[in-house]
Coordinates of C-alpha atoms in Angstrom, one line a residue:
M1 CA 16.5 14.3 42.3
N2 CA 14.3 11.5 43.7
R3 CA 11.4 12.7 41.6
T4 CA 13.5 12.7 38.5
F5 CA 14.7 9.2 39.3
Q6 CA 11.1 8.1 39.8
R7 CA 10.0 9.4 36.4
I8 CA 12.9 7.6 34.7
A9 CA 12.1 4.4 36.5
A10 CA 8.4 4.7 35.6
C11 CA 9.3 5.3 31.9
A12 CA 11.7 2.3 31.9
L13 CA 9.0 0.1 33.5
A14 CA 6.5 1.2 31.0
L15 CA 8.9 0.4 28.1
L16 CA 9.6 -3.0 29.6
S17 CA 5.9 -3.7 30.0
L18 CA 5.3 -2.7 26.4
G19 CA 8.1 -4.9 25.2
A20 CA 6.8 -7.9 27.2
F21 CA 3.3 -7.3 25.9
A22 CA 4.5 -7.2 22.3
Q23 CA 6.6 -10.3 22.7
G24 CA 3.6 -12.2 24.0
Y25 CA 1.3 -10.9 21.3
P26 CA -1.1 -12.3 20.3
A27 CA -2.1 -14.0 23.5
R28 CA -5.8 -14.3 22.7
P29 CA -8.0 -14.3 19.5
I30 CA -8.0 -11.2 17.3
T31 CA -11.3 -9.8 16.0
L32 CA -11.5 -8.8 12.3
I33 CA -14.3 -6.3 11.8
V34 CA -16.1 -6.5 8.4
P35 CA -18.2 -3.4 7.7
F36 CA -20.9 -5.4 5.7
A37 CA -23.1 -8.3 6.1
A38 CA -21.8 -11.8 5.6
G39 CA -21.6 -13.2 2.1
G40 CA -20.4 -10.2 0.1
P41 CA -17.0 -9.7 -1.5
T42 CA -15.5 -7.8 1.4
D43 CA -16.7 -10.5 3.9
T44 CA -15.3 -13.3 1.7
I45 CA -11.9 -11.6 1.3
G46 CA -11.9 -10.9 5.1
R47 CA -12.5 -14.6 5.9
I48 CA -9.9 -15.9 3.4
L49 CA -7.3 -13.6 5.0
A50 CA -8.5 -14.2 8.6
E51 CA -7.9 -17.9 8.4
R52 CA -4.4 -17.6 6.9
I53 CA -3.3 -14.7 9.2
G54 CA -4.4 -16.8 12.1
R55 CA -2.2 -19.6 11.1
A56 CA 0.7 -17.2 10.7
L57 CA 0.2 -15.8 14.2
N58 CA -0.7 -19.2 15.7
Q59 CA -3.9 -17.6 17.1
A60 CA -7.5 -17.4 15.9
V61 CA -8.7 -14.4 13.9
V62 CA -12.5 -14.2 14.4
V63 CA -14.6 -12.3 11.8
E64 CA -17.4 -10.0 13.1
N65 CA -19.8 -8.4 10.7
V66 CA -20.7 -4.8 11.8
A67 CA -22.9 -3.5 8.9
G68 CA -24.5 -0.2 8.4
A69 CA -24.1 3.4 7.0
G70 CA -21.7 2.4 4.3
G71 CA -19.1 1.2 6.7
I72 CA -19.2 4.2 9.1
I73 CA -20.6 2.2 12.0
A74 CA -17.8 -0.3 11.8
N75 CA -15.2 2.4 11.3
T76 CA -16.4 4.2 14.5
R77 CA -16.4 1.0 16.4
V78 CA -12.7 0.3 15.4
L79 CA -11.6 3.8 16.1
K80 CA -12.9 3.6 19.6
S81 CA -11.3 0.2 20.3
P82 CA -8.1 -0.2 22.3
P83 CA -5.0 0.1 20.1
D84 CA -3.6 -3.3 21.3
G85 CA -3.7 -5.2 18.1
Y86 CA -6.7 -7.3 19.1
T87 CA -9.2 -5.4 16.9
I88 CA -8.5 -4.9 13.2
M89 CA -10.7 -4.3 10.2
I90 CA -11.1 -4.7 6.5
G91 CA -12.5 -1.9 4.4
H92 CA -12.2 -0.5 0.9
V93 CA -12.3 2.7 -1.1
G94 CA -16.0 3.1 -0.4
T95 CA -15.9 2.7 3.4
H96 CA -12.7 4.7 4.0
V97 CA -12.8 7.4 1.3
M98 CA -16.2 7.8 -0.4
A99 CA -18.8 7.1 2.3
P100 CA -17.2 9.5 4.8
A101 CA -17.1 12.3 2.3
V102 CA -20.7 11.7 1.1
Q103 CA -22.0 11.5 4.7
G104 CA -20.0 14.5 5.9
V105 CA -18.0 12.5 8.5
V106 CA -15.5 14.8 10.1
V107 CA -12.8 12.2 10.7
D108 CA -9.3 12.0 9.1
Y109 CA -9.4 8.4 8.2
V110 CA -5.9 8.6 6.6
N111 CA -4.3 9.5 9.9
D112 CA -6.8 8.4 12.5
F113 CA -6.4 4.7 11.7
D114 CA -3.1 2.8 11.8
P115 CA -2.7 1.2 8.3
L116 CA -1.6 -2.4 8.0
A117 CA -1.7 -3.4 4.3
L118 CA -3.4 -3.1 1.0
V119 CA -4.6 -6.6 0.3
A120 CA -6.7 -6.7 -2.9
S121 CA -7.7 -4.6 -5.9
N122 CA -10.5 -5.0 -8.4
P123 CA -11.0 -2.4 -11.2
Q124 CA -14.3 -1.4 -12.7
V125 CA -15.4 -2.5 -16.1
V126 CA -17.4 -0.2 -18.4
L127 CA -20.6 -2.1 -19.4
S128 CA -23.6 -1.5 -21.6
K129 CA -26.6 -3.4 -22.6
N130 CA -26.1 -5.6 -25.6
D131 CA -28.0 -3.6 -28.2
F132 CA -26.4 -0.3 -27.4
P133 CA -25.3 1.5 -30.6
A134 CA -21.7 2.1 -29.5
K135 CA -19.3 -0.8 -30.4
D136 CA -16.3 0.5 -28.5
L137 CA -15.4 3.1 -25.8
K138 CA -14.6 5.8 -28.3
E139 CA -18.1 5.4 -29.9
L140 CA -19.6 5.3 -26.4
M141 CA -18.0 8.6 -25.6
A142 CA -19.1 10.1 -28.9
Y143 CA -22.7 8.9 -28.3
T144 CA -22.9 10.4 -24.8
R145 CA -21.5 13.7 -26.0
A146 CA -24.2 13.8 -28.7
N147 CA -26.8 12.9 -26.1
P148 CA -25.8 14.7 -22.9
G149 CA -27.9 13.6 -19.9
K150 CA -29.9 11.1 -21.9
V151 CA -27.9 7.9 -21.6
S152 CA -29.4 6.0 -18.6
Y153 CA -26.8 4.8 -16.1
G154 CA -27.4 2.5 -13.2
T155 CA -25.6 2.7 -9.8
G156 CA -25.8 0.7 -6.6
G157 CA -27.1 3.8 -4.7
P158 CA -26.1 7.4 -3.9
G159 CA -22.5 7.7 -3.0
T160 CA -21.4 4.3 -4.2
P161 CA -18.3 3.9 -6.3
A162 CA -20.5 3.4 -9.4
H163 CA -22.2 6.7 -8.6
I164 CA -18.9 8.5 -8.1
M165 CA -17.6 7.1 -11.4
A166 CA -20.7 8.3 -13.3
V167 CA -20.0 11.9 -12.0
Y168 CA -16.4 11.5 -12.9
Y169 CA -17.3 10.3 -16.4
G170 CA -19.7 13.3 -16.7
T171 CA -16.9 15.7 -15.9
L172 CA -14.5 14.2 -18.5
V173 CA -16.9 13.2 -21.3
A174 CA -20.6 14.2 -20.9
P175 CA -23.3 13.9 -18.2
V176 CA -25.4 10.7 -18.0
N177 CA -28.9 10.1 -16.6
I178 CA -28.1 8.6 -13.2
V179 CA -30.6 6.0 -11.9
H180 CA -30.0 4.7 -8.4
Y181 CA -30.7 1.2 -7.3
K182 CA -30.6 -0.6 -3.9
G183 CA -27.3 -2.3 -4.7
A184 CA -25.1 -3.0 -7.7
G185 CA -26.8 -6.4 -8.3
P186 CA -30.2 -4.9 -9.2
A187 CA -28.6 -2.3 -11.4
L188 CA -26.7 -5.0 -13.3
Q189 CA -29.9 -7.1 -13.7
D190 CA -31.7 -4.1 -15.2
L191 CA -28.7 -3.6 -17.6
I192 CA -29.0 -7.3 -18.7
A193 CA -32.7 -6.8 -19.2
G194 CA -32.1 -3.7 -21.2
H195 CA -34.0 -1.3 -18.9
I196 CA -30.9 0.9 -18.6
E197 CA -28.1 1.4 -21.0
L198 CA -24.9 1.8 -19.1
T199 CA -23.1 1.0 -15.8
F200 CA -19.6 0.6 -14.3
D201 CA -19.3 -2.5 -12.2
Q202 CA -16.6 -4.4 -10.4
A203 CA -14.7 -6.6 -12.9
A204 CA -15.1 -9.5 -10.5
T205 CA -18.9 -9.6 -11.2
G206 CA -19.4 -7.7 -14.4
L207 CA -17.0 -9.7 -16.5
A208 CA -18.8 -13.0 -15.9
H209 CA -21.9 -11.5 -17.6
A210 CA -19.8 -10.0 -20.4
R211 CA -18.3 -13.4 -21.1
S212 CA -21.7 -15.1 -21.2
G213 CA -22.9 -12.5 -23.7
K214 CA -25.5 -10.8 -21.5
V215 CA -23.8 -7.4 -21.6
R216 CA -21.0 -5.7 -23.6
A217 CA -17.7 -4.8 -22.0
Y218 CA -15.7 -1.8 -23.3
A219 CA -12.7 -1.3 -21.0
I220 CA -11.1 -1.9 -17.7
T221 CA -10.6 1.1 -15.5
S222 CA -6.9 0.4 -14.6
K223 CA -3.5 0.9 -16.0
T224 CA -3.0 -2.7 -17.0
R225 CA -5.2 -5.4 -18.5
L226 CA -6.6 -8.1 -16.2
A227 CA -4.9 -11.5 -16.3
S228 CA -8.4 -13.0 -16.1
A229 CA -9.6 -10.9 -19.1
P230 CA -6.7 -10.1 -21.4
D231 CA -8.9 -9.4 -24.3
I232 CA -10.5 -6.4 -22.8
P233 CA -8.5 -3.2 -23.2
T234 CA -7.6 -0.7 -20.5
V235 CA -9.2 2.8 -20.6
D236 CA -5.9 4.2 -21.7
E237 CA -5.9 1.9 -24.7
A238 CA -9.6 2.3 -25.5
G239 CA -9.4 6.1 -25.6
L240 CA -10.1 7.6 -22.1
P241 CA -6.7 8.0 -20.5
N242 CA -6.4 8.0 -16.7
F243 CA -10.0 7.1 -16.1
Y244 CA -9.0 4.8 -13.2
M245 CA -11.1 3.4 -10.5
S246 CA -10.4 0.3 -8.4
I247 CA -12.4 -1.2 -5.5
W248 CA -9.3 -1.8 -3.4
H249 CA -9.5 -3.5 0.0
A250 CA -7.1 -2.9 2.9
L251 CA -6.6 -3.7 6.6
W252 CA -6.4 -1.1 9.4
M253 CA -6.4 -1.0 13.2
P254 CA -6.9 1.6 15.9
K255 CA -4.2 4.3 16.0
G256 CA -1.5 3.9 18.6
A257 CA -0.6 0.2 18.6
P258 CA 3.0 -0.7 19.7
R259 CA 5.4 -1.0 16.7
E260 CA 6.2 -4.6 17.5
V261 CA 2.5 -5.5 17.3
T262 CA 2.1 -3.6 14.0
A263 CA 5.2 -5.4 12.6
K264 CA 3.8 -8.8 13.6
L265 CA 0.4 -8.2 12.0
S266 CA 1.8 -6.7 8.8
G267 CA 4.2 -9.6 8.5
A268 CA 1.4 -12.1 9.0
I269 CA -0.6 -10.3 6.3
R270 CA 2.2 -10.4 3.8
E271 CA 2.7 -14.1 4.6
A272 CA -0.9 -14.7 3.8
L273 CA -0.8 -12.7 0.6
A274 CA 2.2 -14.7 -0.6
D275 CA 0.5 -18.0 0.0
P276 CA -0.3 -19.6 -3.4
A277 CA -3.6 -21.0 -2.1
V278 CA -4.7 -17.5 -0.9
R279 CA -3.7 -15.9 -4.2
K280 CA -5.6 -18.6 -6.2
R281 CA -8.8 -18.0 -4.2
M282 CA -8.5 -14.2 -4.6
E283 CA -7.8 -14.5 -8.3
D284 CA -10.8 -16.7 -8.7
M285 CA -12.8 -13.8 -7.3
G286 CA -11.4 -11.5 -9.8
Q287 CA -9.2 -9.8 -7.2
E288 CA -5.6 -8.7 -7.9
I289 CA -2.9 -8.9 -5.2
P290 CA -1.1 -5.6 -4.9
P291 CA 2.7 -5.4 -5.4
P292 CA 4.9 -5.9 -2.3
D293 CA 5.6 -2.1 -1.8
Q294 CA 1.9 -1.6 -1.2
Q295 CA 1.6 -4.5 1.2
T296 CA 3.1 -2.4 4.0
P297 CA 1.7 0.2 6.4
E298 CA 3.6 3.0 4.6
G299 CA 2.4 1.8 1.2
L300 CA -1.2 1.7 2.3
R301 CA -1.1 5.1 3.9
A302 CA 0.3 6.7 0.7
H303 CA -2.3 4.9 -1.5
H304 CA -5.1 5.9 0.9
K305 CA -4.1 9.5 0.9
A306 CA -3.8 9.6 -2.9
E307 CA -7.3 8.2 -3.3
T308 CA -8.7 10.6 -0.7
D309 CA -7.1 13.5 -2.5
K310 CA -8.6 12.3 -5.8
W311 CA -12.1 11.5 -4.9
V312 CA -13.1 13.7 -2.0
P313 CA -12.9 17.0 -4.0
L314 CA -15.0 15.5 -6.7
I315 CA -17.6 14.4 -4.2
K316 CA -17.7 17.9 -2.7
V317 CA -17.8 19.8 -6.0
A318 CA -20.7 17.5 -7.2
N319 CA -22.4 18.0 -3.8
I320 CA -23.1 14.2 -3.6
K321 CA -25.3 13.5 -0.6
P322 CA -26.8 10.4 0.9
Q323 CA -30.5 9.9 0.1

């Protein structure tokens, strides 16, 4: 009987300690891990959110860049961190879906992280060099079908979203001649120069060059038109239904954090995403804020699983490997 009482007392004490911990959270600065070098889109989004989340929590959120291996190094670091709410991370479809599949990482990212919120989404835009014969997406598809494997297509490197999209396009329409670059920037510059014929790039960067007349934009790879580019049709409207791809960003933390901590963090993130100043800065980057039902841990987990179920089989069937 005494042992039973001791166990009950120990459990009660643990619960009281957990509750006290959660009530006092956060008592020190939170680290936000960014899986890329400073200055890129993911780093910028992370810093915008870190400042506003910190204000919501009345505690500093410090950004730390942990680059390498397409995000795998940062992911591993976070997975091994204590699940106390003091280490969180930002990532995207590349770091948490595509890179692990391409590199053969045997980790269930959907369930081995605790999700916090989907925070931004940026669809791809189908681009060609200016003097390409096709004037719209239907003509582009007809041209690639008539010239299978001959249309040169630039990617940011093996296993990147642009590479995965090229393979996806090949399965739905016709194969293209894939040319890998060391980053999306060099691929886009070669498209502008006319050295390659086609690429899919993030709308946030690609549309600026389309508006300036340097490249031709055919369609947005999303269900709805972009508010910042209402003149460019969706892939559904342009003739290639369901050809969707978005570079979505989200926040996660190590698995096992107390519910109260998760609630505080997710609430602070939603507060940040509702801030008009934050929304304006994100929109200026070409990012779209996801709807409220996806700004929750449950919404992010469902979205993450759906994207994993969509892209991982394609990567495996195409046998896409790092180079």
